[in-house]
Tab-separated table of C-alpha atoms in Angstrom:
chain	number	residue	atom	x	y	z
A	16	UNK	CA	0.000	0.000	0.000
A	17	UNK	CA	1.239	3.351	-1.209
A	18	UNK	CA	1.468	6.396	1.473
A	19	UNK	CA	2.102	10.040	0.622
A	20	UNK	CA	3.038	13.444	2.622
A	21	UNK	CA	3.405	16.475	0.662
A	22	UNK	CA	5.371	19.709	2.076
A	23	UNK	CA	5.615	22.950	0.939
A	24	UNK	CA	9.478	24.451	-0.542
A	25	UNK	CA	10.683	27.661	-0.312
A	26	UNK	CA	9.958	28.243	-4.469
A	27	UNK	CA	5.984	28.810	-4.380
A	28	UNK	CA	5.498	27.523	-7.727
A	29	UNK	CA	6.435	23.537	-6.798
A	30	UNK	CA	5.297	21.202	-3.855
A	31	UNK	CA	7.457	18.013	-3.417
A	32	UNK	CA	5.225	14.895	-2.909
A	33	UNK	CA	6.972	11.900	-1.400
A	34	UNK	CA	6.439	8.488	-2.090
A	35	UNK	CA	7.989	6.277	0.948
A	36	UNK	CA	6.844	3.098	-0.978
A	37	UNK	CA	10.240	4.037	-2.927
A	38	UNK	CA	12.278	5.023	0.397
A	39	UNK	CA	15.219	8.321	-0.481
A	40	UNK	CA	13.511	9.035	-3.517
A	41	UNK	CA	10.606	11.959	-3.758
A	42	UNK	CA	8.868	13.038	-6.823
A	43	UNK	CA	8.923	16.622	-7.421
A	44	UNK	CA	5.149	17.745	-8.920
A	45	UNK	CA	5.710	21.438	-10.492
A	46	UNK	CA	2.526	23.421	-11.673
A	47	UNK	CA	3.719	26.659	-13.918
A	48	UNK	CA	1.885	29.181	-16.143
A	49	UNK	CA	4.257	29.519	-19.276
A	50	UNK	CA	3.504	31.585	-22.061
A	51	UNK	CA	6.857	29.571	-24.171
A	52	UNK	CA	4.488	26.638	-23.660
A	53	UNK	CA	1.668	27.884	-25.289
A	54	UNK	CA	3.234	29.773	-28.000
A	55	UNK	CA	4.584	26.012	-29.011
A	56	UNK	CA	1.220	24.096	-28.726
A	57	UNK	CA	-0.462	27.261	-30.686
A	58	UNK	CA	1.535	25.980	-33.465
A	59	UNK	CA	0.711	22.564	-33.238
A	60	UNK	CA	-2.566	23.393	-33.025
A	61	UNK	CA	-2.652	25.421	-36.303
A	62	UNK	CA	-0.534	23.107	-38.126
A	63	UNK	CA	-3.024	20.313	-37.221
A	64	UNK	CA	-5.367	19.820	-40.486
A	65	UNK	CA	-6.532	16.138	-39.231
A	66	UNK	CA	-8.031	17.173	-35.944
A	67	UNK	CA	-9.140	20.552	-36.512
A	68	UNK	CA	-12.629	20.055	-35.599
A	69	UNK	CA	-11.593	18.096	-32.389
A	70	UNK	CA	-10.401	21.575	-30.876
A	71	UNK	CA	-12.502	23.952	-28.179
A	72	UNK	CA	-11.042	26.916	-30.594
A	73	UNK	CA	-13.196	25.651	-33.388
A	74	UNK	CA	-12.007	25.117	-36.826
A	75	UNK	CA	-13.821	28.045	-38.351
A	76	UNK	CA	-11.480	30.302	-35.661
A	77	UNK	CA	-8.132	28.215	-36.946
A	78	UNK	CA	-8.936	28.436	-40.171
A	79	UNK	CA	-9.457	32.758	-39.495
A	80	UNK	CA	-6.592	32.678	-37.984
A	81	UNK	CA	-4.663	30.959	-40.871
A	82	UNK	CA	-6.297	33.400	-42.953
A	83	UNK	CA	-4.896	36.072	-41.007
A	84	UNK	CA	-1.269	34.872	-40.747
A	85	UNK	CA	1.366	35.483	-43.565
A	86	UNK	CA	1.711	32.485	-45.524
A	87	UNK	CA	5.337	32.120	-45.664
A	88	UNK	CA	5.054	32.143	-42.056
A	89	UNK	CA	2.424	28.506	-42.354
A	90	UNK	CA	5.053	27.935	-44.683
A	91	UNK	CA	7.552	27.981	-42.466
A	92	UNK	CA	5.902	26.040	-39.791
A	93	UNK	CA	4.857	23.403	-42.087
A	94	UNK	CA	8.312	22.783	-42.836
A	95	UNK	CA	10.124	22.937	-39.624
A	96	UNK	CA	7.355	21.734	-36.871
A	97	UNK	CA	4.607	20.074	-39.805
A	98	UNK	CA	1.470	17.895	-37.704
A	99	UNK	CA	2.586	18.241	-33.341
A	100	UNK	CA	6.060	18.523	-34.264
A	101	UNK	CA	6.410	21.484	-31.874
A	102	UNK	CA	5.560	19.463	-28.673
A	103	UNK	CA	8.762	17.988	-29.150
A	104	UNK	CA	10.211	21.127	-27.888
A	105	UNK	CA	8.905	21.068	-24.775
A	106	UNK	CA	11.894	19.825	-22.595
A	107	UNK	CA	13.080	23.557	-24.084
A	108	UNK	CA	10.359	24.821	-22.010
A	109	UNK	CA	11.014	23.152	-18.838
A	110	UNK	CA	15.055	24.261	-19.372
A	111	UNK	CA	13.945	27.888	-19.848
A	112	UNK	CA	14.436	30.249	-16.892
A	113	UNK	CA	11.582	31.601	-15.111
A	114	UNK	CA	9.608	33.021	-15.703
A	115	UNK	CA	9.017	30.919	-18.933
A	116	UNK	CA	7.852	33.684	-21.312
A	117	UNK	CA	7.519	33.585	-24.726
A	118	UNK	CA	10.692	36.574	-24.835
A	119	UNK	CA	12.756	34.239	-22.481
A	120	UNK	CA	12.025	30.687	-24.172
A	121	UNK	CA	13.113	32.550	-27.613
A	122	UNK	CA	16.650	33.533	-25.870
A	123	UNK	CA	17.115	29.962	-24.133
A	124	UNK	CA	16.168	28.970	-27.923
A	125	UNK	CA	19.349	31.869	-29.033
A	126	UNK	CA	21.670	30.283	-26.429
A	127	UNK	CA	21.034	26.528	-27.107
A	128	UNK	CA	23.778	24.601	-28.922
A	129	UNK	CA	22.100	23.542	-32.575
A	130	UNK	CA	23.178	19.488	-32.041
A	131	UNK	CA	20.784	19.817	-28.722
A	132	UNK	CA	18.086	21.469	-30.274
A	133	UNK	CA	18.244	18.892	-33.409
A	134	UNK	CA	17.890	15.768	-30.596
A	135	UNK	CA	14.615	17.959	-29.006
A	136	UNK	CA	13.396	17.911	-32.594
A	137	UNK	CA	14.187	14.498	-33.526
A	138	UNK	CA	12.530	13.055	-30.230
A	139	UNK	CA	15.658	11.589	-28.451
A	140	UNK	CA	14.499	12.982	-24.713
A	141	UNK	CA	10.784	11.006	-25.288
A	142	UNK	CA	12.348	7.706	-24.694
A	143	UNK	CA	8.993	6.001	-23.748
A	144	UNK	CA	7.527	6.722	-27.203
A	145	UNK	CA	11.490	5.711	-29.312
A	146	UNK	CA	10.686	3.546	-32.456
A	147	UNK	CA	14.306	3.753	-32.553
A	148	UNK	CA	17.297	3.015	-29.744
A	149	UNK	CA	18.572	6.578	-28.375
A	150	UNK	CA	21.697	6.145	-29.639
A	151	UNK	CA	20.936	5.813	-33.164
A	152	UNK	CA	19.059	9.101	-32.916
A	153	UNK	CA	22.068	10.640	-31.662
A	154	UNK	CA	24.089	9.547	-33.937
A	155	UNK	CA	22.055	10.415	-36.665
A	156	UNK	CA	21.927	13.739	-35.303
A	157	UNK	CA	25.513	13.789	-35.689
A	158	UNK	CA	25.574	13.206	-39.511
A	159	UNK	CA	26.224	9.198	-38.770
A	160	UNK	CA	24.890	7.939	-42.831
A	161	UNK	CA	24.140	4.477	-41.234
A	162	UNK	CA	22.364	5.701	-38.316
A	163	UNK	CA	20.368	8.099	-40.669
A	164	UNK	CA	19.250	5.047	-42.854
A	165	UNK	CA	18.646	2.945	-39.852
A	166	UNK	CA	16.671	5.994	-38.064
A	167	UNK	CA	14.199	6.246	-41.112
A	168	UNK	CA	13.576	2.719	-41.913
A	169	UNK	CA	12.119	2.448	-38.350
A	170	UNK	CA	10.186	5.274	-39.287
A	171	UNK	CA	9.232	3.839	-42.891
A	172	UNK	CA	5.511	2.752	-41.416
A	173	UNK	CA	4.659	6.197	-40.860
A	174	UNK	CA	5.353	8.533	-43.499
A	175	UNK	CA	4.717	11.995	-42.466
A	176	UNK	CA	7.474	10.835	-39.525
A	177	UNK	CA	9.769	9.937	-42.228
A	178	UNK	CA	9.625	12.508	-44.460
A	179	UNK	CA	9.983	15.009	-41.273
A	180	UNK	CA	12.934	13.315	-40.088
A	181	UNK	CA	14.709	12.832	-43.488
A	182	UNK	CA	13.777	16.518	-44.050
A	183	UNK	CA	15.496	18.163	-40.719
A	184	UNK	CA	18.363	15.897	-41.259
A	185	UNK	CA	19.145	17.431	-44.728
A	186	UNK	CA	18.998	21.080	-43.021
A	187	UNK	CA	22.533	21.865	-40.907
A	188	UNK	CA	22.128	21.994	-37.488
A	189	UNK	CA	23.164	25.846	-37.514
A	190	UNK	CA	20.354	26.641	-40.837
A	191	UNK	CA	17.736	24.542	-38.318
A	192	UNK	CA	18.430	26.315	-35.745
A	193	UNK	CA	18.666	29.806	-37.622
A	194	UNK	CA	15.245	29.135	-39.511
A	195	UNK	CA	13.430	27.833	-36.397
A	196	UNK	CA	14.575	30.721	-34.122
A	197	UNK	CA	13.284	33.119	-36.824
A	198	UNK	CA	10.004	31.075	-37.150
A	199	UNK	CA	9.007	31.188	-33.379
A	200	UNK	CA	9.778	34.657	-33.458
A	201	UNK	CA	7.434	35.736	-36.214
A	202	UNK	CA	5.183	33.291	-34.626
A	203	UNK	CA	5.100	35.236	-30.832
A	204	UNK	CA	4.918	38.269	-32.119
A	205	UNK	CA	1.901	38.066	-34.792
A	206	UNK	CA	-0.086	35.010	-34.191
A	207	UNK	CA	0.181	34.361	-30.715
A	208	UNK	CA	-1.717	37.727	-29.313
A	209	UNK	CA	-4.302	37.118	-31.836
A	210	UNK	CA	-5.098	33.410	-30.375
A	211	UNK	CA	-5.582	34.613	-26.870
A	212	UNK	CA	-4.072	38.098	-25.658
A	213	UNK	CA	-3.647	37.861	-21.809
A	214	UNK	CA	-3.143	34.167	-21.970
A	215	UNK	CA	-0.002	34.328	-19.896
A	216	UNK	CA	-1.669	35.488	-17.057
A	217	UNK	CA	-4.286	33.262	-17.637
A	218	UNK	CA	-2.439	30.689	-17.389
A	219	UNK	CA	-0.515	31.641	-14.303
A	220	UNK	CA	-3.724	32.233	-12.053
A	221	UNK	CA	-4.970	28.566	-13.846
A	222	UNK	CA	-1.729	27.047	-12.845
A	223	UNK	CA	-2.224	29.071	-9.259
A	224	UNK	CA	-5.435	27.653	-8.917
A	225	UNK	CA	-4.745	24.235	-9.376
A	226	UNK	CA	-1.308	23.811	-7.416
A	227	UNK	CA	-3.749	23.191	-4.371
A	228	UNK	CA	-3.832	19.523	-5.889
A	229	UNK	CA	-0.155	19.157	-5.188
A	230	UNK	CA	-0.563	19.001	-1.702
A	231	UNK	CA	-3.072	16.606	-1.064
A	232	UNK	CA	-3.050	14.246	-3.826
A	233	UNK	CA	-0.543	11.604	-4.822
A	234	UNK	CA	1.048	12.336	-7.973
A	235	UNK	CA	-0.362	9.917	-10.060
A	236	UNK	CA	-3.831	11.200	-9.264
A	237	UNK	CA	-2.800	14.986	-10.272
A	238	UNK	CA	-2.147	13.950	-13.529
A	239	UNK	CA	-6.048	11.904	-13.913
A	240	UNK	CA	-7.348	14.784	-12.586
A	241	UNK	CA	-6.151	17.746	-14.552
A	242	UNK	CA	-4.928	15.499	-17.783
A	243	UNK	CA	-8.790	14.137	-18.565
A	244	UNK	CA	-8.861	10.638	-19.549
A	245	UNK	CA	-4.903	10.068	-18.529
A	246	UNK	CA	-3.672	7.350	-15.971
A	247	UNK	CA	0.201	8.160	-15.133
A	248	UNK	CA	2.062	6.384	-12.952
A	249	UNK	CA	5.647	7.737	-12.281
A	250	UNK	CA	8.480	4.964	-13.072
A	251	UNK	CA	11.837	4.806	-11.414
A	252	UNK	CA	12.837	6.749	-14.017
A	253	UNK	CA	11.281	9.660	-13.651
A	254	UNK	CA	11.704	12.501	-10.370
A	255	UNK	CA	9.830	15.578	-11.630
A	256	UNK	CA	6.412	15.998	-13.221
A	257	UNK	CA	5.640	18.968	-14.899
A	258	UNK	CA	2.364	20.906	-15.523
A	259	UNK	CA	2.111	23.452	-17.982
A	260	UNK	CA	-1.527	24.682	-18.634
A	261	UNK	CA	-2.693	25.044	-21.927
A	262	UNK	CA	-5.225	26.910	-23.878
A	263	UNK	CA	-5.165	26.956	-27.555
A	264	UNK	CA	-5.058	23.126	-27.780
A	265	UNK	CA	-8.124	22.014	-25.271
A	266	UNK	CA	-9.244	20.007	-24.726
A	267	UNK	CA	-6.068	17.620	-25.866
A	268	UNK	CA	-3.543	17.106	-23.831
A	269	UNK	CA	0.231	17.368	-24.629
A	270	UNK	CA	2.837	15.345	-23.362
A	271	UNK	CA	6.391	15.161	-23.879
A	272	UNK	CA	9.898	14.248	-21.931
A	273	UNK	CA	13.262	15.383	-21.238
A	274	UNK	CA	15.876	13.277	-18.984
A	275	UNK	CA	13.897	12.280	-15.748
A	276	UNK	CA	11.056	14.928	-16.067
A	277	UNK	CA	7.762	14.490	-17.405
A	278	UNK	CA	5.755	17.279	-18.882
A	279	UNK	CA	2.168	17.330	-19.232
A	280	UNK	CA	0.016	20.251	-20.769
A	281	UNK	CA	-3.245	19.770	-19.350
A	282	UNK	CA	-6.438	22.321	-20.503
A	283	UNK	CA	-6.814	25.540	-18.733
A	284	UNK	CA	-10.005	25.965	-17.004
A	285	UNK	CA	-10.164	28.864	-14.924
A	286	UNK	CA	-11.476	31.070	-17.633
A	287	UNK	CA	-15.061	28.658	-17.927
A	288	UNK	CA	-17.576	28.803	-16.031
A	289	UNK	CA	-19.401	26.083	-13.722
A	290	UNK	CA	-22.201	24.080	-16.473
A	291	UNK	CA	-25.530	24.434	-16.350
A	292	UNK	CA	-28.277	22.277	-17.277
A	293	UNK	CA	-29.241	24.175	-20.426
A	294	UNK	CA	-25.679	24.717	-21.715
A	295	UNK	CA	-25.905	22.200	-25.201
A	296	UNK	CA	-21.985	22.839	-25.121
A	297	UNK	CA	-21.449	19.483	-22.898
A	298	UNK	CA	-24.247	17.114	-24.737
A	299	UNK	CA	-23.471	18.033	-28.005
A	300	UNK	CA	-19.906	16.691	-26.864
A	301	UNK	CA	-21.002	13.466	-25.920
A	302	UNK	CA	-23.196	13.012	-28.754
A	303	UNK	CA	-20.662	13.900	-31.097
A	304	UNK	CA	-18.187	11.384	-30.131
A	305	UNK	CA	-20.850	8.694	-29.952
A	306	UNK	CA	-21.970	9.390	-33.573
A	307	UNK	CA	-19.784	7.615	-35.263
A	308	UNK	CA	-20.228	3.766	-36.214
A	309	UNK	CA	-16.340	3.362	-35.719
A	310	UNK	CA	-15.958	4.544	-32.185
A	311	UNK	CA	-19.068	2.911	-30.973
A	312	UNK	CA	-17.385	-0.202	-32.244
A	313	UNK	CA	-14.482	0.631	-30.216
A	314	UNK	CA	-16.615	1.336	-27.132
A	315	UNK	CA	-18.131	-2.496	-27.770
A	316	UNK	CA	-14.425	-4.019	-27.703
A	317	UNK	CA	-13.529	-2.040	-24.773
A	318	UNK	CA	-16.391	-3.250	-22.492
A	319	UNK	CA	-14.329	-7.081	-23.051
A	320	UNK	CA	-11.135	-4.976	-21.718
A	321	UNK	CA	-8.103	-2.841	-22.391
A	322	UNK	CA	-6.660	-2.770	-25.902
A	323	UNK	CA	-3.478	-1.164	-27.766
A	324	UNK	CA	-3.399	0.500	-30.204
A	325	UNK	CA	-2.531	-2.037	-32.763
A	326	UNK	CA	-5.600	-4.049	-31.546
A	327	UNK	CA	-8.046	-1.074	-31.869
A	328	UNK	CA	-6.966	-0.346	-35.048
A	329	UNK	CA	-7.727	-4.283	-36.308
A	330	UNK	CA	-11.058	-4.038	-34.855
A	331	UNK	CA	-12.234	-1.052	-36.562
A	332	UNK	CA	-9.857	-1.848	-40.128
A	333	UNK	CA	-8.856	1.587	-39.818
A	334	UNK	CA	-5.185	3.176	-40.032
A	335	UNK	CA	-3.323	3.591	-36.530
A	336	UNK	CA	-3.115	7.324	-36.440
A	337	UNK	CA	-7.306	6.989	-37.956
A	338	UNK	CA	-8.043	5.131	-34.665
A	339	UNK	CA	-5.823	6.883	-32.377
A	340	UNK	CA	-7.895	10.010	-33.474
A	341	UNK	CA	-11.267	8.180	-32.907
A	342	UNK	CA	-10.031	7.097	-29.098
A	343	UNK	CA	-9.017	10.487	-28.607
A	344	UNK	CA	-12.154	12.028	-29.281
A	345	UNK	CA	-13.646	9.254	-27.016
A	346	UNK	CA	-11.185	10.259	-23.969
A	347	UNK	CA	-12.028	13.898	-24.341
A	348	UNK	CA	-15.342	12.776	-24.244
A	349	UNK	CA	-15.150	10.836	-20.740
A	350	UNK	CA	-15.521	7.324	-22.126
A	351	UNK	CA	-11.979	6.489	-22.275
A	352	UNK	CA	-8.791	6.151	-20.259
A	353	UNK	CA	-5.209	5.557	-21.253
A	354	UNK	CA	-2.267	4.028	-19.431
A	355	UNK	CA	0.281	6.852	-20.759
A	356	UNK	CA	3.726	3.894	-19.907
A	357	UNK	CA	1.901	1.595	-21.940
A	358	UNK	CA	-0.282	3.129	-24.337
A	359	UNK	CA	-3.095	0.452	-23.651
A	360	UNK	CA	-7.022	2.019	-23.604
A	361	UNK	CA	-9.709	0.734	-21.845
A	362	UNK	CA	-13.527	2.107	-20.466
A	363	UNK	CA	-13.781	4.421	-18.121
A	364	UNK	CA	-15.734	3.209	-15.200
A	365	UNK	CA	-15.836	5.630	-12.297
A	366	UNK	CA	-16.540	9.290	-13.898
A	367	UNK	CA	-18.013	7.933	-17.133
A	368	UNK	CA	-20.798	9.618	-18.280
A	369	UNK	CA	-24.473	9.607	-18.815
A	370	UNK	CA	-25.711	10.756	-22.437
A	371	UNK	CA	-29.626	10.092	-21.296
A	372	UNK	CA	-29.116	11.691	-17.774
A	373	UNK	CA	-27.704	14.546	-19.411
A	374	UNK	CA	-30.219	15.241	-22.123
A	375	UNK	CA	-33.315	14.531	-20.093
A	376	UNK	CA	-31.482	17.668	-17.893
A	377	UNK	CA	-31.109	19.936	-20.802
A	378	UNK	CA	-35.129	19.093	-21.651
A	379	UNK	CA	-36.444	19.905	-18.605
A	380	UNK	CA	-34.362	22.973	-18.033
C-alpha cells in the first residue's frame, strides 16, 4: 500500500510529494503558467489539419486565424514543426528560466547549442515513445549515414514521420536552428496575441489555482485529474512531473519528456464557467463522439477490456493514427482512459458519463 506526505518548498510555484513506498527518492510535482508553452502548442494546433474540428477553438477560428497569418510564415511552420512537431520542444520549455515567457524561451532557444536542439526535434528525450534506440538518434543527429538510414527505416511505417525526419536531417544543425529561431519569433509576435491576448496570465492564475492539488493528492492522481482521460504512474525513471496549462489546444492534452522529467500540458479551465443544465456545449460533446459507427465499435471491444493500439486499429480496419484520433475524441469525451507507460485504452468506469441523464437535464431545463 502506497502512502504520501506532501510539504511545501521555499519556491511557491512547486510542492514536493513523497512516495515512501520508494524510500530516499521523492517526486517533485511542479505546476507553472508559461507563455513559451503555449506559444509552441499554438503551433501545433494550427498546423493540425486532421483534428481541426476536435479543438474547443473551433475550426472556423483556426482556419481565421490561418487566414490572417502570412503564408510564408504557415510555410515555415509546415516545414520545420509540420502535424505536433512542436511538442517535441517542450523539454526547451522546462530548461527555460523563469519566468518561462515567450521573450525568455526565444533567448534559451538563441543560447542553445544547434546538435541539442536537433535531438529535441528528432525526439531523443521522449524515450517512452522511441521507435528507434537513443543512440541511433544521436548519432544520426551527428551526420552518422548508417544511423540516418537505420533511423528512417524504423520510421518507414509512418510517413509523415519519415519525411519530417529525413527533411530536418538534410537542413545543418546551424540553418535549423537559424530558420526555427526566426520562425518562433514571427510566430510570438503576430499570431500568438491574436489566439488569446492575456493568456499568460491566464495561465498563471490557472496554474495558481490548481497547485492546491499538489498538496493533497498523490502524484499519479494529479495527472487523472487535470490530464482528462490520462492514468500516469511515475516509473523509477522519472523525479519531476511537470504541468504546464494550456489553452489553444483544449481540450487535448500534450505530453512530452526530457531526462527524468515528465511534462504534461493539461487544458486551462479557470477562464469557464461552472455548467448548467441548459448549456448544449457538454451534450453536443457526448453526442458527437458517440456518432460515429467506428468509435461505438471501439466502445463495444472495450467493455471485453483494455486494448493497444494495434488491436483497436484491427477491430475497426482503420489506419493507426485513424483510430488513435477516434479514441481520442472518445477520452475527451469521458468514455476512455489511457495508461500513458503503456499506451493500452480501456472504459472508463468511475466518472463515465451519462448521455440520457444529461439530455433529459437539458429538456427539462
Amino acid at each position: 500500500m502506497r502512502c504520501y506526505s506532501s510539504m511545501t518548498v521555499e519556491n511557491p510555484h512547486q510542492a514536493r510529494v513523497v512516495d515512501v513506498s520508494r524510500p530516499g527518492r521523492a517526486l517533485a510535482v511542479e505546476i507553472d503558467g508559461a507563455e513559451a508553452a503555449e506559444l509552441l502548442l499554438s503551433v501545433a494546433t494550427m498546423g493540425s489539419e486532421e483534428d481541426r474540428d476536435t479543438y474547443e477553438l473551433g475550426a472556423a477560428r483556426i482556419d481565421e486565424l490561418r487566414a490572417s497569418t502570412p503564408p510564408e510564415l504557415l510555410s515555415a511552420a509546415g516545414e520545420l514543426l509540420p502535424g505536433k512537431g512542436a511538442a517535441q520542444l517542450l523539454g526547451l520549455v522546462y530548461t527555460t528560466p523563469r519566468p518561462r515567457t515567450g521573450a525568455a524561451f526565444l533567448e534559451h532557444l538563441e543560447a542553445t547549442d544547434p546538435l541539442e536542439l536537433r535531438l529535441h526535434l528528432l525526439g531523443y528525450y521522449t524515450r517512452s515513445h522511441h521507435l528507434a534506440e537513443p543512440e541511433t538518434i544521436r548519432r544520426a543527429a551527428e551526420g552518422d549515414v548508417a544511423a540516418r538510414a537505420e533511423l528512417l527505416e524504423a520510421f518507414s511505417a509512418y510517413t509523415d514521420k519519415c519525411e519530417t525526419t529525413a527533411r530536418l536531417l538534410d537542413l545543418a544543425p546551424d540553418e535549423a536552428k537559424r530558420a526555427l529561431v526566426d520562425l518562433l519569433s514571427d510566430w510570438h509576435e503576430h499570431v500568438l496575441p491574436r489566439i488569446a491576448p492575456d493568456v499568460a496570465a491566464l495561465a498563471e492564475r490557472d496554474a495558481r489555482a490548481k497547485r492546491e492539488l499538489v498538496r493533497s493528492v498523490p502524484p499519479e492522481q494529479v495527472v487523472e485529474r487535470l490530464a482528462p482521460g490520462i492514468q500516469w504512474v511515475p516509473g523509477s525513471d522519472v523525479d519531476r512531473v511537470v504541468l504546464f496549462p494550456a489553452y489553444s489546444p483544449r481540450p487535448w492534452v500534450y505530453m512530452s519528456e526530457y531526462e527524468r522529467v515528465k511534462i504534461f500540458c493539461p487544458p486551462i479551465g479557470l477562464d469557464r464557467g461552472e455548467a448548467t443544465p441548459d448549456d448544449p456545449a457538454e451534450l453536443v460533446r457526448l453526442y458527437k463522439a458517440l456518432g460515429d459507427e467506428s468509435r461505438l465499435k471501439l466502445l463495444k471491444r472495450l467493455q471485453s477490456g483494455p486494448v493497444t493500439l494495434a488491436e483497436a486499429a484491427q477491430v475497426v480496419g482503420l489506419a493507426k493514427s485513424t483510430t488513435h484520433h477516434h479514441l481520442a475524441i472518445l477520452r475527451q469525451a469521458g468514455f476512455v482512459l489511457i495508461r500513458e507507460d503503456d499506451d493500452t485504452y480501456s472504459l472508463r468506469t468511475d466518472l463515465r458519463p451519462e448521455p440520457g441523464a444529461l439530455l433529459g437535464r437539458y429538456l427539462d431545463s
